Amino acid sequence: MTITMTTTAPAATRTWTPVCPLDRLEPERGVAALVDGVQVALFRTADGLFAIDNLDPVAGAYVLSRGIVGSRGGVPTVASPLHKQVYDLRTGVCLDLPGVAVPRHDVRCRDGLVEVRLRQEG
């Protein structure tokens, strides 16, 4: 499932963008959403909601929402469906390759609606 959310806001915003109802996110599965022009991978796990860029930094493809959700040492993770590198959903840091990370974004659920706020890392 892909959720498309288009707005006229700039690509890097500090405001919350409504994406979808919480019940549209299946537990332990990812979904792609377009938030202010950025492809975001959203995940709903037993540990909460997570949002990272959908772009796999190793493969260069927008596929992380299709990754395998799991955990490593109690850390919620997603494994790239292409080369299987594992990313910490809380931080975006790759647990397999030092110095590799995917940008993460703020995500929350308000009144049953999932909202994402893009972050400017740096």
PDB file of C-alpha atoms in Angstrom:
ATOM      1  CA  MET A   1       0.000   0.000   0.000  1.00  0.00           C
ATOM      2  CA  THR A   2       1.271   3.497  -0.816  1.00  0.00           C
ATOM      3  CA  ILE A   3      -0.258   6.551   0.786  1.00  0.00           C
ATOM      4  CA  THR A   4       0.145   9.779  -1.145  1.00  0.00           C
ATOM      5  CA  MET A   5      -0.071  13.083   0.693  1.00  0.00           C
ATOM      6  CA  THR A   6       0.652  16.158  -1.376  1.00  0.00           C
ATOM      7  CA  THR A   7       0.748  19.706  -0.142  1.00  0.00           C
ATOM      8  CA  THR A   8       2.102  23.016  -1.342  1.00  0.00           C
ATOM      9  CA  ALA A   9       4.524  23.305   1.578  1.00  0.00           C
ATOM     10  CA  PRO A  10       8.306  23.447   0.995  1.00  0.00           C
ATOM     11  CA  ALA A  11      10.306  20.191   0.960  1.00  0.00           C
ATOM     12  CA  ALA A  12      11.667  20.667   4.496  1.00  0.00           C
ATOM     13  CA  THR A  13       8.942  21.717   6.873  1.00  0.00           C
ATOM     14  CA  ARG A  14       8.701  22.042  10.622  1.00  0.00           C
ATOM     15  CA  THR A  15       4.929  21.556  10.664  1.00  0.00           C
ATOM     16  CA  TRP A  16       2.971  18.351  11.186  1.00  0.00           C
ATOM     17  CA  THR A  17       1.434  16.866   8.023  1.00  0.00           C
ATOM     18  CA  PRO A  18      -1.542  14.491   8.363  1.00  0.00           C
ATOM     19  CA  VAL A  19      -0.839  11.255   6.464  1.00  0.00           C
ATOM     20  CA  CYS A  20      -3.465   8.606   7.230  1.00  0.00           C
ATOM     21  CA  PRO A  21      -5.653   7.076   9.940  1.00  0.00           C
ATOM     22  CA  LEU A  22      -3.672   4.887  12.351  1.00  0.00           C
ATOM     23  CA  ASP A  23      -5.728   1.825  11.444  1.00  0.00           C
ATOM     24  CA  ARG A  24      -4.410   2.047   7.845  1.00  0.00           C
ATOM     25  CA  LEU A  25      -0.928   1.111   9.130  1.00  0.00           C
ATOM     26  CA  GLU A  26      -0.635  -2.636   9.595  1.00  0.00           C
ATOM     27  CA  PRO A  27       1.485  -3.677  12.593  1.00  0.00           C
ATOM     28  CA  GLU A  28       5.028  -4.803  11.743  1.00  0.00           C
ATOM     29  CA  ARG A  29       4.698  -3.642   8.117  1.00  0.00           C
ATOM     30  CA  GLY A  30       5.941  -0.554   6.327  1.00  0.00           C
ATOM     31  CA  VAL A  31       4.117   1.854   4.069  1.00  0.00           C
ATOM     32  CA  ALA A  32       5.392   4.623   1.798  1.00  0.00           C
ATOM     33  CA  ALA A  33       3.959   8.131   1.959  1.00  0.00           C
ATOM     34  CA  LEU A  34       4.794  11.330   0.117  1.00  0.00           C
ATOM     35  CA  VAL A  35       5.117  14.108   2.697  1.00  0.00           C
ATOM     36  CA  ASP A  36       5.832  17.576   1.355  1.00  0.00           C
ATOM     37  CA  GLY A  37       7.669  16.100  -1.628  1.00  0.00           C
ATOM     38  CA  VAL A  38       9.738  13.626   0.426  1.00  0.00           C
ATOM     39  CA  GLN A  39       9.201   9.854   0.233  1.00  0.00           C
ATOM     40  CA  VAL A  40       8.845   8.638   3.811  1.00  0.00           C
ATOM     41  CA  ALA A  41       8.659   5.054   5.075  1.00  0.00           C
ATOM     42  CA  LEU A  42       6.216   4.707   7.992  1.00  0.00           C
ATOM     43  CA  PHE A  43       6.250   1.787  10.405  1.00  0.00           C
ATOM     44  CA  ARG A  44       3.893   0.736  13.193  1.00  0.00           C
ATOM     45  CA  THR A  45       5.500  -1.718  15.599  1.00  0.00           C
ATOM     46  CA  ALA A  46       4.939  -2.872  19.165  1.00  0.00           C
ATOM     47  CA  ASP A  47       7.498  -0.177  20.086  1.00  0.00           C
ATOM     48  CA  GLY A  48       5.501   2.646  18.469  1.00  0.00           C
ATOM     49  CA  LEU A  49       5.395   4.644  15.250  1.00  0.00           C
ATOM     50  CA  PHE A  50       8.506   5.399  13.215  1.00  0.00           C
ATOM     51  CA  ALA A  51       9.244   7.464  10.106  1.00  0.00           C
ATOM     52  CA  ILE A  52      12.446   7.379   8.054  1.00  0.00           C
ATOM     53  CA  ASP A  53      13.282   8.329   4.482  1.00  0.00           C
ATOM     54  CA  ASN A  54      12.174   5.648   2.051  1.00  0.00           C
ATOM     55  CA  LEU A  55      15.475   5.930   0.130  1.00  0.00           C
ATOM     56  CA  ASP A  56      17.887   3.080   0.860  1.00  0.00           C
ATOM     57  CA  PRO A  57      21.276   4.874   1.066  1.00  0.00           C
ATOM     58  CA  VAL A  58      23.185   1.747  -0.004  1.00  0.00           C
ATOM     59  CA  ALA A  59      21.055   0.680  -2.981  1.00  0.00           C
ATOM     60  CA  GLY A  60      19.937   4.176  -4.004  1.00  0.00           C
ATOM     61  CA  ALA A  61      16.347   2.970  -4.427  1.00  0.00           C
ATOM     62  CA  TYR A  62      13.129   4.020  -2.678  1.00  0.00           C
ATOM     63  CA  VAL A  63      12.390   0.656  -1.039  1.00  0.00           C
ATOM     64  CA  LEU A  64      12.771   0.817   2.748  1.00  0.00           C
ATOM     65  CA  SER A  65       8.996   0.790   3.276  1.00  0.00           C
ATOM     66  CA  ARG A  66       9.071  -2.723   1.756  1.00  0.00           C
ATOM     67  CA  GLY A  67      11.780  -3.889   4.168  1.00  0.00           C
ATOM     68  CA  ILE A  68      11.572  -6.611   6.778  1.00  0.00           C
ATOM     69  CA  VAL A  69      10.524  -5.219  10.164  1.00  0.00           C
ATOM     70  CA  GLY A  70      12.098  -6.843  13.202  1.00  0.00           C
ATOM     71  CA  SER A  71      14.403  -6.129  16.110  1.00  0.00           C
ATOM     72  CA  ARG A  72      18.024  -6.585  17.050  1.00  0.00           C
ATOM     73  CA  GLY A  73      18.940  -6.595  20.715  1.00  0.00           C
ATOM     74  CA  GLY A  74      15.584  -5.034  21.600  1.00  0.00           C
ATOM     75  CA  VAL A  75      16.015  -2.270  19.003  1.00  0.00           C
ATOM     76  CA  PRO A  76      13.174  -1.911  16.462  1.00  0.00           C
ATOM     77  CA  THR A  77      14.635  -2.316  12.971  1.00  0.00           C
ATOM     78  CA  VAL A  78      13.948  -2.577   9.275  1.00  0.00           C
ATOM     79  CA  ALA A  79      16.137  -4.576   6.875  1.00  0.00           C
ATOM     80  CA  SER A  80      16.495  -3.294   3.334  1.00  0.00           C
ATOM     81  CA  PRO A  81      14.707  -5.602   0.912  1.00  0.00           C
ATOM     82  CA  LEU A  82      17.609  -5.275  -1.555  1.00  0.00           C
ATOM     83  CA  HIS A  83      20.904  -5.776   0.278  1.00  0.00           C
ATOM     84  CA  LYS A  84      19.555  -6.603   3.761  1.00  0.00           C
ATOM     85  CA  GLN A  85      21.372  -3.854   5.709  1.00  0.00           C
ATOM     86  CA  VAL A  86      19.516  -3.313   8.989  1.00  0.00           C
ATOM     87  CA  TYR A  87      18.511   0.177  10.178  1.00  0.00           C
ATOM     88  CA  ASP A  88      17.527   1.279  13.691  1.00  0.00           C
ATOM     89  CA  LEU A  89      14.012   2.721  13.294  1.00  0.00           C
ATOM     90  CA  ARG A  90      14.548   5.050  16.268  1.00  0.00           C
ATOM     91  CA  THR A  91      17.675   6.754  14.915  1.00  0.00           C
ATOM     92  CA  GLY A  92      18.040   5.762  11.241  1.00  0.00           C
ATOM     93  CA  VAL A  93      21.563   4.442  11.908  1.00  0.00           C
ATOM     94  CA  CYS A  94      22.638   1.382   9.923  1.00  0.00           C
ATOM     95  CA  LEU A  95      23.571  -1.406  12.339  1.00  0.00           C
ATOM     96  CA  ASP A  96      25.666  -3.225   9.722  1.00  0.00           C
ATOM     97  CA  LEU A  97      27.730  -0.473   8.076  1.00  0.00           C
ATOM     98  CA  PRO A  98      29.498   2.162  10.196  1.00  0.00           C
ATOM     99  CA  GLY A  99      28.839   5.730   9.065  1.00  0.00           C
ATOM    100  CA  VAL A 100      25.699   4.883   7.088  1.00  0.00           C
ATOM    101  CA  ALA A 101      22.315   6.221   8.158  1.00  0.00           C
ATOM    102  CA  VAL A 102      18.937   7.136   6.739  1.00  0.00           C
ATOM    103  CA  PRO A 103      17.246  10.397   7.807  1.00  0.00           C
ATOM    104  CA  ARG A 104      14.499   9.949  10.374  1.00  0.00           C
ATOM    105  CA  HIS A 105      11.422  12.093  10.887  1.00  0.00           C
ATOM    106  CA  ASP A 106       9.081  12.876  13.747  1.00  0.00           C
ATOM    107  CA  VAL A 107       5.825  10.923  13.755  1.00  0.00           C
ATOM    108  CA  ARG A 108       2.843  10.966  16.083  1.00  0.00           C
ATOM    109  CA  CYS A 109      -0.756   9.886  16.300  1.00  0.00           C
ATOM    110  CA  ARG A 110      -3.318  12.544  17.233  1.00  0.00           C
ATOM    111  CA  ASP A 111      -6.998  11.701  17.455  1.00  0.00           C
ATOM    112  CA  GLY A 112      -6.418   8.501  15.467  1.00  0.00           C
ATOM    113  CA  LEU A 113      -4.572  10.315  12.649  1.00  0.00           C
ATOM    114  CA  VAL A 114      -0.876   9.668  11.890  1.00  0.00           C
ATOM    115  CA  GLU A 115       1.087  12.882  11.340  1.00  0.00           C
ATOM    116  CA  VAL A 116       4.681  13.333  10.169  1.00  0.00           C
ATOM    117  CA  ARG A 117       7.008  16.298  10.638  1.00  0.00           C
ATOM    118  CA  LEU A 118      10.061  16.289   8.381  1.00  0.00           C
ATOM    119  CA  ARG A 119      13.386  16.879  10.099  1.00  0.00           C
ATOM    120  CA  GLN A 120      16.380  18.728   8.788  1.00  0.00           C
ATOM    121  CA  GLU A 121      19.352  16.709  10.009  1.00  0.00           C
ATOM    122  CA  GLY A 122      22.573  18.472  10.409  1.00  0.00           C
TER     123      GLY A 122
END
